[in-house]
PDB file of C-alpha atoms in Angstrom:
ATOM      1  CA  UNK A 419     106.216  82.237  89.024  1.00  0.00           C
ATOM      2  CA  UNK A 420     103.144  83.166  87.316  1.00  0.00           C
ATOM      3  CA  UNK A 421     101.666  79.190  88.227  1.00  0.00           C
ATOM      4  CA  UNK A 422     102.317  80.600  91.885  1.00  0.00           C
ATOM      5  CA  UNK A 423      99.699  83.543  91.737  1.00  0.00           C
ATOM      6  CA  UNK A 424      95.752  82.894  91.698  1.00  0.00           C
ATOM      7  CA  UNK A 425      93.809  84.928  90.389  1.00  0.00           C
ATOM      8  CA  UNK A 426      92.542  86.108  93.375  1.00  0.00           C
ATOM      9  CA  UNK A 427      94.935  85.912  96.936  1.00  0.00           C
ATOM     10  CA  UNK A 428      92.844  84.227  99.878  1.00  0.00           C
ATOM     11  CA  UNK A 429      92.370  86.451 103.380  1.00  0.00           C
ATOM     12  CA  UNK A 430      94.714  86.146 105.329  1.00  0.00           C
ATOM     13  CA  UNK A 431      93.351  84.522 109.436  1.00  0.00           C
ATOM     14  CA  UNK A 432      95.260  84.002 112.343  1.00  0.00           C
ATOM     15  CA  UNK A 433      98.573  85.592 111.069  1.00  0.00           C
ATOM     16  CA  UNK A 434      99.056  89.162 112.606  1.00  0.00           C
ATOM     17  CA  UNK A 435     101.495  91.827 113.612  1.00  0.00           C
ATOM     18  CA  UNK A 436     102.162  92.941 116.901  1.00  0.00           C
ATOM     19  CA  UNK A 437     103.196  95.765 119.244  1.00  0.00           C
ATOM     20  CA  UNK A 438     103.953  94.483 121.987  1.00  0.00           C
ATOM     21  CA  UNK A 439     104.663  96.942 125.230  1.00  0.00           C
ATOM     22  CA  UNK A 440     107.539  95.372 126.694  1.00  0.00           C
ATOM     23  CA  UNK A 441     109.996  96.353 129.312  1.00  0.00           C
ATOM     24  CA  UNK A 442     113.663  96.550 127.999  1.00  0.00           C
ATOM     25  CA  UNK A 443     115.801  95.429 130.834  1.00  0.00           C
ATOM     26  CA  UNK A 444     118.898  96.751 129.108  1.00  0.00           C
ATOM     27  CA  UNK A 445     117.888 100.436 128.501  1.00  0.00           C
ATOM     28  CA  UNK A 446     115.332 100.486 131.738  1.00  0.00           C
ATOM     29  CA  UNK A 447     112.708 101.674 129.325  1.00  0.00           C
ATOM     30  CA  UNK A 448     109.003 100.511 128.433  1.00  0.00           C
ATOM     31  CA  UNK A 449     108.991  99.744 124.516  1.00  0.00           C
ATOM     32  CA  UNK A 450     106.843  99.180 121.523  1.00  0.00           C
ATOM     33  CA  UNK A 451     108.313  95.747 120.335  1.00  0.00           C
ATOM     34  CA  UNK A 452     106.515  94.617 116.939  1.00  0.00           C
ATOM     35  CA  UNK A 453     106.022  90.821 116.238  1.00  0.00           C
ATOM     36  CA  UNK A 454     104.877  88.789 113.262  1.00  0.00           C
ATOM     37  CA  UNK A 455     102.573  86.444 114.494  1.00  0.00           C
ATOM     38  CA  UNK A 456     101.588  83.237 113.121  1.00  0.00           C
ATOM     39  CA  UNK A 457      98.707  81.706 115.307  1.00  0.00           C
ATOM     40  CA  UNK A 458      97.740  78.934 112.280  1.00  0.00           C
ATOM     41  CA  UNK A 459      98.722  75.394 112.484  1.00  0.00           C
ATOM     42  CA  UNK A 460     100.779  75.241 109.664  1.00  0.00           C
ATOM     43  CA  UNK A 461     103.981  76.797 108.680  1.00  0.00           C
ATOM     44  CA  UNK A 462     104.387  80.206 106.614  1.00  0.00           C
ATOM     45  CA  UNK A 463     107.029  80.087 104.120  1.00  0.00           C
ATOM     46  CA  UNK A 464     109.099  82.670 102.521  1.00  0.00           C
ATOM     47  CA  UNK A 465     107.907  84.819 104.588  1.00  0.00           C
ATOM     48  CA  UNK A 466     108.902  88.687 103.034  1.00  0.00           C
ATOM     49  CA  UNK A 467     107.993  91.962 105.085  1.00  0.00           C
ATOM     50  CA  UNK A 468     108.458  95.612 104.096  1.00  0.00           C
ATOM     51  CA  UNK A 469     107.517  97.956 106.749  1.00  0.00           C
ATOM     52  CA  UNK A 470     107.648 101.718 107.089  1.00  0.00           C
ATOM     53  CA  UNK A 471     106.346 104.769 108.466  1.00  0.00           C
ATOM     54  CA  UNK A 472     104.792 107.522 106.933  1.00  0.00           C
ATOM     55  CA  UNK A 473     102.865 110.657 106.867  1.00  0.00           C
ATOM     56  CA  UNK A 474     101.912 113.649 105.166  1.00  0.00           C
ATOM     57  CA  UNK A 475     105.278 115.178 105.637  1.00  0.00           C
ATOM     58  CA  UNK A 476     107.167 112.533 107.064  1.00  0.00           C
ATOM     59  CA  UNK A 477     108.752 108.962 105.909  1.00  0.00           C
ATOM     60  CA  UNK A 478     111.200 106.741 107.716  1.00  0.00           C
ATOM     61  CA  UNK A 479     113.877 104.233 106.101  1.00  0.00           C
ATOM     62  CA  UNK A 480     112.380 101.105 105.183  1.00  0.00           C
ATOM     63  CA  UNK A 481     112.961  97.772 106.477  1.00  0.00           C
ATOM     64  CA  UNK A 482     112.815  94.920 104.799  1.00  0.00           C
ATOM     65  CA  UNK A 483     113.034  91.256 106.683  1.00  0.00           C
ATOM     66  CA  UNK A 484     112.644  87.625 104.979  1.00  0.00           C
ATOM     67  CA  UNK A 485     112.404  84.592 107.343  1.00  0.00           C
ATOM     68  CA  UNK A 486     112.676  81.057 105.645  1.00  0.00           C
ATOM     69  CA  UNK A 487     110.495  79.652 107.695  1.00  0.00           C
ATOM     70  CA  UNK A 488     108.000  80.466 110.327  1.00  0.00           C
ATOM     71  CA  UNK A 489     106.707  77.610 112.165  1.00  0.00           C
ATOM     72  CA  UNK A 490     103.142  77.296 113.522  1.00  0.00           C
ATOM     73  CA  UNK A 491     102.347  78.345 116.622  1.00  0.00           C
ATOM     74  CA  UNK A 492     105.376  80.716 116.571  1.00  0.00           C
ATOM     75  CA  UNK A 493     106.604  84.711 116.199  1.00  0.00           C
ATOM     76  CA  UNK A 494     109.169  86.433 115.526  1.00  0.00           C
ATOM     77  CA  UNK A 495     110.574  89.267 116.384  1.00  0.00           C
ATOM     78  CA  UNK A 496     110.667  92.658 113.374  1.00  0.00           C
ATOM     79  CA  UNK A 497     111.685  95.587 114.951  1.00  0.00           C
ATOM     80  CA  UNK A 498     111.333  98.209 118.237  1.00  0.00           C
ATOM     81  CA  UNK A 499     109.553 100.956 117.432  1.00  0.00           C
ATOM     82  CA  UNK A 500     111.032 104.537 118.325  1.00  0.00           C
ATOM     83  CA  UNK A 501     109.172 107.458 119.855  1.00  0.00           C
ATOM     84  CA  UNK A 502     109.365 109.497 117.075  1.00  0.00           C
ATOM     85  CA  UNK A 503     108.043 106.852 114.227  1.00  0.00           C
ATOM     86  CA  UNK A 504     104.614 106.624 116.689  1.00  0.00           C
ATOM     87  CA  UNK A 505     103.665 110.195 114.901  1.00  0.00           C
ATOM     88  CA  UNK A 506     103.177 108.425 111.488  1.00  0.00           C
ATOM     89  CA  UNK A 507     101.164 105.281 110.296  1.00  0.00           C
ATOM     90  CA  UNK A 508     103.457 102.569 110.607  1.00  0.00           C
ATOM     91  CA  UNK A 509     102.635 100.062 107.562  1.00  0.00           C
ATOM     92  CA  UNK A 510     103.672  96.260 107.417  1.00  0.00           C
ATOM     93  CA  UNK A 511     103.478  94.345 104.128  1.00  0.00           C
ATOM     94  CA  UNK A 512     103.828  90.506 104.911  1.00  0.00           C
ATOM     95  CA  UNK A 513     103.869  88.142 101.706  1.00  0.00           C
ATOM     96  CA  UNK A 514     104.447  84.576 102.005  1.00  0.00           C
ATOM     97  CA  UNK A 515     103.611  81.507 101.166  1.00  0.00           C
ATOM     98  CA  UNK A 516     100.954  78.857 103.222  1.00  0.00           C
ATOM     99  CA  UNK A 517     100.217  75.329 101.860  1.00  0.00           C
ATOM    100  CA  UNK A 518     101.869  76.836  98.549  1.00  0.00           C
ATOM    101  CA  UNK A 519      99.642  79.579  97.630  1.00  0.00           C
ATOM    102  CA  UNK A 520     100.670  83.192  97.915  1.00  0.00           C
ATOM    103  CA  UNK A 521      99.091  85.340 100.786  1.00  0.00           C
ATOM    104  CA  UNK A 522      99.908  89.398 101.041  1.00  0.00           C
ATOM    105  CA  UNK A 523      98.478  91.438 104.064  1.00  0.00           C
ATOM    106  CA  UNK A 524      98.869  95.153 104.529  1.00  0.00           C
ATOM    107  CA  UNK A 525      99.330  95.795 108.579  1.00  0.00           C
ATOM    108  CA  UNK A 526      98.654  99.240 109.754  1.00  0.00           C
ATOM    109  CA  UNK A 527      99.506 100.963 113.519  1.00  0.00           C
ATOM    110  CA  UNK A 528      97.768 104.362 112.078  1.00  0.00           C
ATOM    111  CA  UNK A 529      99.995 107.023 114.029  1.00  0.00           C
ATOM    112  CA  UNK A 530      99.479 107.836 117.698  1.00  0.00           C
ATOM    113  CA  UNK A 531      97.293 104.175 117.853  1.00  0.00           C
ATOM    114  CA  UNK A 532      99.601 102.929 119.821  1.00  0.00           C
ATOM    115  CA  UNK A 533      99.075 103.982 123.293  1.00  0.00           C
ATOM    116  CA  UNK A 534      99.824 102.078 126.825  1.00  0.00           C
ATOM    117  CA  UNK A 535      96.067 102.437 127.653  1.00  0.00           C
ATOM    118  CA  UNK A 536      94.988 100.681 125.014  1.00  0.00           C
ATOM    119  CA  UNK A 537      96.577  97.451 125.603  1.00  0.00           C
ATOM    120  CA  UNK A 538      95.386  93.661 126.129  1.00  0.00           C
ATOM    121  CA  UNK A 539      95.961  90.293 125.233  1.00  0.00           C
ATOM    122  CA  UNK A 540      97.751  88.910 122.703  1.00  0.00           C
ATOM    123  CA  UNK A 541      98.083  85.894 120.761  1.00  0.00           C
ATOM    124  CA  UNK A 542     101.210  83.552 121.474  1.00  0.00           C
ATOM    125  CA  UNK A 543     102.395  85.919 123.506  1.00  0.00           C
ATOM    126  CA  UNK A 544     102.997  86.722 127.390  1.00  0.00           C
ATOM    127  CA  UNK A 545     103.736  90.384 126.384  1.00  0.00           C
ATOM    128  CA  UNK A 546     100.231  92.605 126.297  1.00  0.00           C
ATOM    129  CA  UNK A 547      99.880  95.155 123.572  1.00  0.00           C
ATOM    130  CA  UNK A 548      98.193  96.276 120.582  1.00  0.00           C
ATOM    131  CA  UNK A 549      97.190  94.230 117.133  1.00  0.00           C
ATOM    132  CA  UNK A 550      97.480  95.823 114.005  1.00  0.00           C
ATOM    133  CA  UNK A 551      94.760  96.885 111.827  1.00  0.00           C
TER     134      UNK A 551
END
């Protein structure tokens, strides 16, 4: 484990997560659907992500998701985000591995950044929305 870790973890480019603003067909509803996007051309591996949602006086459950494999050019799909969690910074850990060395990014939606006005273009996807910080 310890041969794994660098002394120093390279920046993370062209992997990001997503809220997309999506129509759900099932509920008749528009949605804040959050992606993990990886935009590179090679594969992310062991790919581990913690999210959760806090505040001052608030913190939601946290979710934790681990995909084998997440093949270039590809997303995939973490979670819907709820009204009520838009009220508190929304915070995405995403550790995994790329060409075998260990990469860790913190993704923040601070609360009430997510707004329908605010939306464009986003990367890999036909869905527009919002990239986290």
């Amino acid at each position: 484990m310890k041969k794994d870790i660098d002394n120093h973890i390279p920046e993370v480019e062209h992997v990001y997560v997503v809220a997309a603003f999506e129509y759900n067909s099932i509920f008749k509803v528009e949605e804040w659907t959050i992606y993990l996007v990886n935009d590179t051309t090679e594969a992310l591996e062991t790919v581990l992500v913690v999210s959760k949602g806090e505040s001052k006086t608030k913190t939601t459950s946290v979710l934790r998701k681990k995909l084998e494999v997440l093949p270039a050019k590809s997303i995939a799909k973490l979670e819907f985000l709820h009204e009520d969690v838009l009220e508190v910074d929304n915070i995405f850990q995403v550790t995994y591995f790329l060409n075998g060395k260990l990469m860790h990014k913190d993704f923040k939606f601070p609360k009430y950044s997510l707004k329908s006005k605010d939306i464009k273009a986003l990367p890999l996807l036909t869905s527009k929305g919002i990239i986290a910080e």
